[in-house]
Amino acid sequence: MFRAIYARLKQGHRTARYPKEAPALPDRFRGPPAIDLAKCPAGCQSCAESCGTGAIDLKAQAVDLGRCLFCTDCSNACPAGAVTLGKEYRLATRTREGLVSHQGMIELAQPLEKRLRSLFGRSLKLRQVSAGGCNACEADVNVLSTVVFDLGRFGIQVVASPRHADGLLITGPVTENMKLALEKTYQACSPPRIVIAVGACAIAGGPFAGHPEVLGGAASVVPVDLFIPGCPPHPYTILDGLLRLTGKLEERAAS
């Protein structure tokens, strides 16, 4: 027993202090791409042509983070070094249009409306639906339940049944085979319900966009209240989005 107590004291407190403190991101973390138009050679389309999902629109001077895979193909293809991937992890938005980045700026998610916030602000139960995902986004959702992130301390839990849930957390591009299952799972959640799309696949189809067996994201089947981009999103990106949606970042800032 004494050995167990000693080991616990030696390990210390493992839970991260976010959101009271900024998260410690790994060196290999990839944030959203930013394009320095002043460095772009005239007529060069290398970054846009290298993007397999069509996320870069140089004419509009915009990057669609809902399509972006954060893969570095664009930065590697740029001959002038005008494209760089930053370290920003706060990327969740309430609207699909909000993910279109102009000069690195996006419209960060606002909290739920007052009525929904009164219902879900203190306790939010989500049913996770893998609608054809590769398990990368699912893995980063699962890790939020570990002692490091401890999602439960914010009153947010992933539950086993949609009948116990306040809404859905969807990953994957929504394949034809998963369409009916997703619709039934959504209907099994008692209204009012919320839907969160996690990852490039769930937002816009990811690398599978345009495939005849893929519907191109969760919004093609159910209404979406929160979009969290990435391939996969970092756990802190997912956590930040959930806290923004429930208004808990505002509460922590006030305290």
Short mmCIF file of C-alpha atoms in Angstrom, two decimals:
data_model
loop_
_atom_site.label_atom_id
_atom_site.label_comp_id
_atom_site.label_asym_id
_atom_site.label_seq_id
_atom_site.Cartn_x
_atom_site.Cartn_y
_atom_site.Cartn_z
CA MET A 1 0.00 0.00 0.00
CA PHE A 2 2.76 2.43 0.91
CA ARG A 3 4.45 1.75 -2.43
CA ALA A 4 1.23 2.60 -4.22
CA ILE A 5 0.86 5.85 -2.28
CA TYR A 6 4.50 6.77 -2.96
CA ALA A 7 4.10 6.06 -6.68
CA ARG A 8 0.98 8.27 -6.81
CA LEU A 9 2.73 11.13 -5.04
CA LYS A 10 5.72 10.81 -7.34
CA GLN A 11 3.54 10.92 -10.46
CA GLY A 12 1.81 14.08 -9.33
CA HIS A 13 -1.16 15.69 -11.07
CA ARG A 14 -1.44 14.50 -14.66
CA THR A 15 -4.43 16.54 -15.85
CA ALA A 16 -3.56 19.47 -18.11
CA ARG A 17 -4.40 22.94 -16.79
CA TYR A 18 -6.15 24.01 -19.98
CA PRO A 19 -8.10 26.27 -20.34
CA LYS A 20 -6.55 28.15 -17.41
CA GLU A 21 -3.19 27.81 -19.16
CA ALA A 22 -2.35 27.54 -22.85
CA PRO A 23 -1.76 23.93 -23.94
CA ALA A 24 1.72 22.60 -24.57
CA LEU A 25 1.60 21.50 -28.21
CA PRO A 26 4.12 19.05 -29.68
CA ASP A 27 6.81 20.30 -32.06
CA ARG A 28 5.23 18.34 -34.92
CA PHE A 29 1.83 19.98 -34.44
CA ARG A 30 0.39 21.30 -37.71
CA GLY A 31 -1.87 24.31 -37.59
CA PRO A 32 -3.74 25.90 -40.51
CA PRO A 33 -1.77 26.99 -43.58
CA ALA A 34 -1.17 30.69 -44.14
CA ILE A 35 -0.18 32.21 -47.47
CA ASP A 36 2.03 35.28 -47.66
CA LEU A 37 0.74 36.77 -50.90
CA ALA A 38 3.61 39.26 -50.99
CA LYS A 39 6.00 36.34 -51.57
CA CYS A 40 3.87 34.60 -54.20
CA PRO A 41 5.46 34.63 -57.68
CA ALA A 42 3.20 36.15 -60.31
CA GLY A 43 0.90 33.59 -61.84
CA CYS A 44 2.12 30.77 -59.60
CA GLN A 45 -0.50 28.19 -58.69
CA SER A 46 1.78 25.55 -57.20
CA CYS A 47 0.12 25.43 -53.78
CA ALA A 48 -3.41 25.31 -55.17
CA GLU A 49 -2.50 22.65 -57.73
CA SER A 50 -0.83 20.48 -55.10
CA CYS A 51 -3.89 20.51 -52.82
CA GLY A 52 -5.76 17.25 -53.32
CA THR A 53 -8.97 18.55 -51.76
CA GLY A 54 -9.14 21.96 -53.48
CA ALA A 55 -8.87 23.84 -50.19
CA ILE A 56 -6.81 26.72 -51.61
CA ASP A 57 -8.38 29.44 -53.76
CA LEU A 58 -5.69 31.98 -54.69
CA LYS A 59 -8.14 34.10 -56.66
CA ALA A 60 -10.26 34.61 -53.54
CA GLN A 61 -7.10 34.66 -51.38
CA ALA A 62 -8.67 32.10 -49.10
CA VAL A 63 -8.06 28.67 -47.58
CA ASP A 64 -11.03 26.45 -46.78
CA LEU A 65 -10.07 24.81 -43.49
CA GLY A 66 -13.08 22.54 -43.78
CA ARG A 67 -11.40 20.83 -46.74
CA CYS A 68 -7.80 21.22 -45.59
CA LEU A 69 -5.96 18.07 -44.47
CA PHE A 70 -3.07 20.00 -42.85
CA CYS A 71 -0.76 17.75 -44.88
CA THR A 72 2.05 20.20 -45.86
CA ASP A 73 1.73 19.40 -49.59
CA CYS A 74 1.03 23.07 -50.29
CA SER A 75 4.02 24.35 -48.31
CA ASN A 76 6.30 21.74 -49.87
CA ALA A 77 5.18 22.68 -53.38
CA CYS A 78 5.60 26.44 -52.97
CA PRO A 79 8.88 27.50 -54.65
CA ALA A 80 9.00 30.81 -52.76
CA GLY A 81 8.25 29.55 -49.25
CA ALA A 82 5.10 31.64 -49.14
CA VAL A 83 3.00 28.92 -47.50
CA THR A 84 3.59 28.00 -43.86
CA LEU A 85 1.67 25.94 -41.34
CA GLY A 86 1.21 27.70 -38.04
CA LYS A 87 0.56 26.52 -34.48
CA GLU A 88 -3.01 27.71 -33.98
CA TYR A 89 -5.23 25.06 -32.39
CA ARG A 90 -8.38 27.16 -31.90
CA LEU A 91 -10.26 26.39 -35.11
CA ALA A 92 -13.88 25.41 -34.35
CA THR A 93 -16.69 27.44 -35.91
CA ARG A 94 -20.48 27.45 -35.74
CA THR A 95 -20.95 27.76 -39.50
CA ARG A 96 -19.43 26.05 -42.51
CA GLU A 97 -18.66 29.44 -44.07
CA GLY A 98 -16.74 30.43 -40.95
CA LEU A 99 -14.02 27.89 -41.82
CA VAL A 100 -13.00 29.82 -44.94
CA SER A 101 -9.82 31.55 -43.82
CA HIS A 102 -8.74 34.92 -45.22
CA GLN A 103 -5.18 35.84 -44.25
CA GLY A 104 -5.27 33.26 -41.49
CA MET A 105 -8.41 34.61 -39.83
CA ILE A 106 -11.54 32.55 -39.16
CA GLU A 107 -14.77 33.09 -37.29
CA LEU A 108 -14.35 31.19 -34.01
CA ALA A 109 -17.38 29.44 -32.54
CA GLN A 110 -19.78 31.36 -30.37
CA PRO A 111 -21.68 29.72 -27.47
CA LEU A 112 -25.06 28.11 -27.95
CA GLU A 113 -28.16 30.24 -27.80
CA LYS A 114 -29.36 31.10 -24.28
CA ARG A 115 -32.10 28.45 -24.17
CA LEU A 116 -29.83 25.62 -25.35
CA ARG A 117 -26.99 26.83 -23.19
CA SER A 118 -29.24 26.60 -20.12
CA LEU A 119 -29.93 22.97 -21.05
CA PHE A 120 -26.46 21.81 -22.11
CA GLY A 121 -24.07 24.29 -20.50
CA ARG A 122 -23.62 22.30 -17.28
CA SER A 123 -24.08 18.76 -18.64
CA LEU A 124 -23.66 17.63 -22.23
CA LYS A 125 -23.97 13.99 -23.27
CA LEU A 126 -22.87 13.07 -26.79
CA ARG A 127 -23.24 9.90 -28.83
CA GLN A 128 -20.26 9.42 -31.15
CA VAL A 129 -21.05 8.15 -34.66
CA SER A 130 -18.28 6.91 -36.94
CA ALA A 131 -19.87 7.41 -40.35
CA GLY A 132 -17.16 5.73 -42.41
CA GLY A 133 -14.11 7.23 -40.71
CA CYS A 134 -10.58 5.85 -40.71
CA ASN A 135 -10.46 5.87 -36.88
CA ALA A 136 -8.01 8.79 -36.60
CA CYS A 137 -10.63 11.33 -35.51
CA GLU A 138 -12.27 8.68 -33.37
CA ALA A 139 -8.97 8.07 -31.57
CA ASP A 140 -8.51 11.77 -30.80
CA VAL A 141 -12.07 11.95 -29.47
CA ASN A 142 -11.48 8.91 -27.27
CA VAL A 143 -8.28 10.35 -25.79
CA LEU A 144 -10.29 13.24 -24.34
CA SER A 145 -11.57 10.83 -21.71
CA THR A 146 -8.07 10.10 -20.42
CA VAL A 147 -6.62 11.66 -17.29
CA VAL A 148 -4.65 14.24 -19.31
CA PHE A 149 -7.71 15.97 -20.80
CA ASP A 150 -10.43 14.67 -18.44
CA LEU A 151 -13.42 15.78 -20.50
CA GLY A 152 -15.77 14.83 -17.68
CA ARG A 153 -14.53 17.69 -15.47
CA PHE A 154 -16.39 20.04 -17.84
CA GLY A 155 -19.62 18.07 -17.58
CA ILE A 156 -19.19 16.60 -21.09
CA GLN A 157 -19.42 12.87 -21.64
CA VAL A 158 -19.61 10.41 -24.54
CA VAL A 159 -22.46 7.96 -23.91
CA ALA A 160 -23.32 4.56 -25.36
CA SER A 161 -26.88 5.22 -26.51
CA PRO A 162 -28.40 8.08 -28.52
CA ARG A 163 -31.45 7.86 -26.23
CA HIS A 164 -29.20 9.02 -23.37
CA ALA A 165 -27.58 11.74 -25.49
CA ASP A 166 -28.16 15.44 -26.02
CA GLY A 167 -26.69 15.23 -29.50
CA LEU A 168 -24.25 13.58 -31.86
CA LEU A 169 -20.52 13.88 -32.45
CA ILE A 170 -19.94 12.68 -36.01
CA THR A 171 -16.69 11.57 -37.65
CA GLY A 172 -16.13 10.22 -41.15
CA PRO A 173 -17.38 11.35 -44.59
CA VAL A 174 -20.81 9.69 -44.20
CA THR A 175 -20.83 6.78 -46.62
CA GLU A 176 -23.98 5.56 -48.35
CA ASN A 177 -23.97 2.54 -46.05
CA MET A 178 -24.00 4.81 -42.98
CA LYS A 179 -26.63 7.30 -44.13
CA LEU A 180 -29.65 5.44 -42.74
CA ALA A 181 -27.82 4.59 -39.51
CA LEU A 182 -26.92 8.24 -39.00
CA GLU A 183 -30.48 9.37 -39.68
CA LYS A 184 -31.90 6.84 -37.20
CA THR A 185 -29.32 7.75 -34.56
CA TYR A 186 -30.17 11.43 -34.96
CA GLN A 187 -33.89 10.74 -34.63
CA ALA A 188 -33.24 8.64 -31.51
CA CYS A 189 -31.86 11.73 -29.73
CA SER A 190 -34.64 13.64 -28.03
CA PRO A 191 -35.00 17.24 -29.27
CA PRO A 192 -33.59 19.75 -28.77
CA ARG A 193 -30.37 18.12 -29.95
CA ILE A 194 -27.05 19.36 -31.25
CA VAL A 195 -24.69 17.95 -33.86
CA ILE A 196 -20.91 18.32 -33.96
CA ALA A 197 -18.89 17.45 -37.08
CA VAL A 198 -15.29 16.50 -36.23
CA GLY A 199 -12.61 16.31 -38.90
CA ALA A 200 -12.28 17.18 -42.58
CA CYS A 201 -14.24 14.08 -43.62
CA ALA A 202 -17.27 14.92 -41.48
CA ILE A 203 -17.16 18.54 -42.66
CA ALA A 204 -16.60 18.22 -46.41
CA GLY A 205 -15.76 14.61 -47.25
CA GLY A 206 -12.00 14.98 -46.75
CA PRO A 207 -9.90 13.06 -49.27
CA PHE A 208 -13.02 11.06 -50.23
CA ALA A 209 -15.00 14.07 -51.44
CA GLY A 210 -16.64 13.43 -54.78
CA HIS A 211 -16.59 9.65 -54.45
CA PRO A 212 -19.93 8.13 -55.53
CA GLU A 213 -20.24 6.17 -52.28
CA VAL A 214 -19.64 9.20 -50.06
CA LEU A 215 -22.21 11.90 -49.25
CA GLY A 216 -19.59 14.56 -48.46
CA GLY A 217 -20.01 15.23 -44.77
CA ALA A 218 -22.51 15.24 -41.92
CA ALA A 219 -24.37 18.37 -43.05
CA SER A 220 -25.66 16.49 -46.08
CA VAL A 221 -27.77 14.34 -43.73
CA VAL A 222 -28.33 16.27 -40.48
CA PRO A 223 -28.05 19.92 -39.40
CA VAL A 224 -24.65 20.72 -37.87
CA ASP A 225 -24.12 23.14 -34.97
CA LEU A 226 -20.32 22.98 -34.64
CA PHE A 227 -17.55 22.30 -37.16
CA ILE A 228 -14.12 21.20 -35.88
CA PRO A 229 -11.55 20.98 -38.73
CA GLY A 230 -8.43 18.84 -39.00
CA CYS A 231 -7.24 15.49 -40.29
CA PRO A 232 -7.49 14.54 -37.54
CA PRO A 233 -8.08 17.51 -35.23
CA HIS A 234 -5.77 17.64 -32.25
CA PRO A 235 -7.55 16.76 -28.97
CA TYR A 236 -7.07 20.35 -27.82
CA THR A 237 -8.79 21.58 -30.98
CA ILE A 238 -11.78 19.35 -30.23
CA LEU A 239 -11.81 20.31 -26.56
CA ASP A 240 -11.58 24.01 -27.36
CA GLY A 241 -14.53 23.71 -29.74
CA LEU A 242 -16.68 21.91 -27.18
CA LEU A 243 -15.88 24.47 -24.50
CA ARG A 244 -16.66 27.34 -26.84
CA LEU A 245 -19.99 25.78 -27.79
CA THR A 246 -21.06 25.33 -24.16
CA GLY A 247 -19.76 28.74 -23.08
CA LYS A 248 -17.28 27.31 -20.61
CA LEU A 249 -14.36 29.35 -21.94
CA GLU A 250 -16.25 32.51 -21.05
CA GLU A 251 -16.97 31.15 -17.56
CA ARG A 252 -13.30 30.26 -16.96
CA ALA A 253 -12.18 33.68 -18.20
CA ALA A 254 -14.65 35.39 -15.85
CA SER A 255 -13.45 33.39 -12.86
#
